[in-house]
Each structure stands twice: as C-alpha cells, then as structure tokens.
Short mmCIF file of C-alpha atoms in Angstrom, two decimals:
data_model
loop_
_atom_site.label_atom_id
_atom_site.label_comp_id
_atom_site.label_asym_id
_atom_site.label_seq_id
_atom_site.Cartn_x
_atom_site.Cartn_y
_atom_site.Cartn_z
CA MET A 169 0.00 0.00 0.00
CA LEU A 170 1.28 3.43 -0.95
CA PHE A 171 1.11 5.13 2.44
CA ARG A 172 2.10 2.24 4.74
CA SER A 173 3.92 3.59 7.85
CA LEU A 174 3.67 7.19 6.64
CA HIS A 175 4.71 9.81 9.21
CA THR A 176 4.78 13.06 7.23
CA VAL A 177 2.74 14.05 4.20
CA ASN A 178 4.15 16.74 1.95
CA ALA A 179 0.99 17.08 -0.08
CA ASN A 180 -1.70 19.69 0.24
CA THR A 181 -4.40 17.33 -0.91
CA LEU A 182 -5.29 13.70 -0.59
CA ARG A 183 -8.85 14.34 -1.72
CA CYS A 184 -10.78 11.09 -2.31
CA ALA A 185 -7.64 9.02 -1.56
CA ASP A 186 -8.04 5.34 -0.68
CA LEU A 187 -6.28 5.04 2.69
CA ASN A 188 -8.40 2.15 3.95
CA GLN A 189 -6.58 0.26 6.74
CA GLU A 190 -3.41 2.37 6.33
CA ASN A 191 -1.04 3.03 9.24
CA LEU A 192 -0.89 6.80 9.59
CA SER A 193 -0.10 6.84 13.30
CA ASP A 194 1.71 10.01 14.41
CA ALA A 195 1.45 11.42 10.85
CA SER A 196 1.57 15.19 10.39
CA LEU A 197 -1.47 16.02 8.26
CA TYR A 198 -2.05 19.61 9.41
CA GLY A 199 -4.41 21.43 7.03
CA THR A 200 -4.43 18.56 4.51
CA ASP A 201 -7.44 18.19 2.22
CA LEU A 202 -8.75 14.67 2.85
CA SER A 203 -12.32 15.42 1.79
CA GLY A 204 -14.08 12.33 0.49
CA ALA A 205 -11.11 10.12 1.41
CA ASP A 206 -11.60 6.54 2.58
CA LEU A 207 -9.81 6.16 5.91
CA SER A 208 -11.96 3.25 7.10
CA ASN A 209 -10.22 1.14 9.76
CA ALA A 210 -7.06 3.26 9.40
CA ASN A 211 -4.65 3.73 12.30
CA LEU A 212 -4.34 7.48 12.88
CA ARG A 213 -3.42 7.22 16.57
CA GLY A 214 -1.60 10.36 17.71
CA ALA A 215 -1.72 12.04 14.27
CA ASP A 216 -1.97 15.82 13.77
CA LEU A 217 -5.10 16.47 11.71
CA SER A 218 -5.67 19.98 13.02
CA ARG A 219 -7.39 22.23 10.48
CA ALA A 220 -7.64 19.28 8.06
CA ASP A 221 -10.57 19.09 5.63
CA LEU A 222 -12.28 15.73 6.18
CA ARG A 223 -15.69 16.65 4.77
CA ASP A 224 -17.63 13.54 3.73
CA ALA A 225 -14.63 11.31 4.50
CA SER A 226 -15.16 7.73 5.66
CA LEU A 227 -13.42 7.07 8.98
CA TYR A 228 -15.54 4.07 9.89
CA GLY A 229 -13.83 2.04 12.62
CA ALA A 230 -10.68 4.19 12.45
CA ASP A 231 -8.34 4.52 15.44
CA LEU A 232 -8.25 8.26 16.12
CA SER A 233 -7.32 8.00 19.78
CA GLY A 234 -5.31 10.96 20.99
CA VAL A 235 -5.56 12.67 17.58
CA ASP A 236 -5.47 16.47 17.24
CA LEU A 237 -8.53 17.43 15.17
CA SER A 238 -8.80 20.99 16.46
CA GLY A 239 -10.45 23.26 13.92
CA ALA A 240 -10.90 20.34 11.49
CA ASN A 241 -13.84 20.21 9.09
CA LEU A 242 -15.58 16.84 9.56
CA ARG A 243 -18.95 17.94 8.20
CA GLY A 244 -20.88 14.89 6.98
CA ALA A 245 -18.00 12.50 7.78
CA ASP A 246 -18.67 8.88 8.73
CA LEU A 247 -17.00 8.29 12.11
CA SER A 248 -19.25 5.43 13.16
CA ARG A 249 -17.51 2.88 15.40
CA ALA A 250 -14.37 5.07 15.40
CA ASP A 251 -12.14 5.32 18.47
CA LEU A 252 -11.85 9.02 19.30
CA SER A 253 -10.95 8.49 22.94
CA ASN A 254 -8.91 11.38 24.34
CA ALA A 255 -9.01 13.13 20.95
CA TYR A 256 -8.69 16.93 20.78
CA LEU A 257 -11.64 18.27 18.76
CA HIS A 258 -11.75 21.85 20.06
CA GLY A 259 -13.69 23.98 17.57
CA ALA A 260 -14.09 21.14 15.06
CA ASP A 261 -17.07 21.14 12.67
CA LEU A 262 -18.84 17.79 13.09
CA SER A 263 -22.23 18.99 11.87
CA GLY A 264 -24.18 16.19 10.22
CA ALA A 265 -21.41 13.70 11.00
CA ASN A 266 -22.16 10.05 11.76
CA LEU A 267 -20.66 9.27 15.18
CA ARG A 268 -22.94 6.32 15.87
CA ASP A 269 -21.36 3.87 18.33
CA ALA A 270 -18.13 5.95 18.43
CA ASP A 271 -15.87 6.07 21.48
CA LEU A 272 -15.50 9.74 22.46
CA SER A 273 -14.55 9.04 26.08
CA GLY A 274 -12.27 11.72 27.45
CA ALA A 275 -12.43 13.72 24.19
CA ASN A 276 -12.16 17.51 24.20
CA LEU A 277 -15.17 18.72 22.20
CA ARG A 278 -15.18 22.30 23.50
CA PHE A 279 -16.94 24.64 21.10
CA ALA A 280 -17.35 21.86 18.53
CA ASP A 281 -20.28 22.10 16.10
CA LEU A 282 -22.23 18.85 16.51
CA HIS A 283 -25.58 20.12 15.28
CA GLY A 284 -27.48 17.43 13.40
CA ALA A 285 -24.81 14.82 14.20
CA ASP A 286 -25.73 11.20 14.92
CA LEU A 287 -24.26 10.41 18.35
CA SER A 288 -26.57 7.49 19.02
CA ASP A 289 -24.96 4.81 21.20
CA ALA A 290 -21.77 6.89 21.44
CA ASP A 291 -19.58 6.72 24.55
CA LEU A 292 -19.18 10.28 25.84
CA ARG A 293 -17.97 9.46 29.35
CA GLY A 294 -15.58 12.16 30.51
CA ALA A 295 -15.95 14.14 27.26
CA ASP A 296 -15.74 17.94 27.56
CA LEU A 297 -18.71 19.41 25.71
CA ILE A 298 -18.55 22.97 27.07
CA GLY A 299 -19.74 25.44 24.44
CA SER A 300 -20.58 22.72 21.91
CA ASP A 301 -23.65 22.99 19.68
CA LEU A 302 -25.71 19.80 20.06
CA SER A 303 -28.91 21.19 18.52
CA GLY A 304 -30.70 18.57 16.46
CA ALA A 305 -28.15 15.90 17.36
CA ASP A 306 -29.35 12.33 17.90
CA LEU A 307 -28.17 11.35 21.40
CA SER A 308 -30.33 8.26 21.81
CA GLY A 309 -28.49 5.53 23.67
CA ALA A 310 -25.46 7.79 24.25
CA ILE A 311 -23.54 7.23 27.49
CA PHE A 312 -22.46 10.40 29.33
CA ALA A 313 -21.36 9.10 32.73
CA SER A 314 -21.45 5.83 34.59
CA GLY A 315 -25.06 4.75 34.33
CA TRP A 316 -26.25 7.88 32.46
CA ILE A 317 -27.77 6.81 29.17
CA ILE A 318 -30.11 8.86 26.98
CA GLN A 319 -33.11 6.62 26.39
CA ARG A 320 -34.52 6.14 22.92
CA ALA A 321 -38.00 7.50 22.30
CA PRO A 322 -40.69 4.80 22.07
#
C-alpha cells in the first residue's frame, strides 16, 4: 500500500484518496485536504489532523485515539464505530457527522459544532462538551457518565 507507515505528508491534498486500513499513526497532516477520502479502519493514533478538511470522509472504525482534530472540518463524515478516545476536537465542525457507536470518552469537544450529528450509542464518558452545539443531534443511547444513558424514544 502506498502510504504504509507514513509519518509526514508533503501534499496539500489527498482528496478522495483510498487510505483504507493504512497506518498513519503520528502522521503530520495539518491542514491537509482529505475530503471524500476513505480512511476506514485506518490507524491514525496520535496524528496531527488539526485544520484538516475531512468533509464527507469515511473514517468508519478508524483509530483516532489521541488525535489532534482541532479546527478540522468533519462535516458529513462517517465516524461510526471510530475510536476518538482522548481526541482533541476543540472547535471542530462535526455537523451532520455520523458518530454512531463511536468512542468519544475523554475527548475535548469544547466549542465543537455537533448540530445534526448522529451520536446514538456513542460513549461520551468524561468528554468535555462545554460550548458545543448539540442542537438537532441524535443522542439516543449515548452514554455520558457511569449509568447515564439517553433513552430512545418509544
């Protein structure tokens, strides 16, 4: 695979790239255009994706633990079943994103735009949501603290 064990990308755009299952741990992808890219099941642990454009990207099942996504554009991205534990998402745009069954435990989501996002069954234990916009978000089944679960409507 082209990007196996990549640590620094010297490209401004990887738009629509196929990076499925790639190892991009600790990669420096600051401001990179990854819109529409397939990063399903990729290892991005510890990567710098701050200010990256990930609009409509597929990050299904990706390991994004400890990743810096501050100021990133994740509008409409598929982050279902992704591991975003302890990720830094301060000011990120996650509007309309699919975060169903994602692990956001310990994540910093301060001032993130989550309006219209699907957070159903997401793990938000210990997540910092101060100043975040959750209007219109689906929080059914989401876990916020030990034993706190948003119940689904009948």
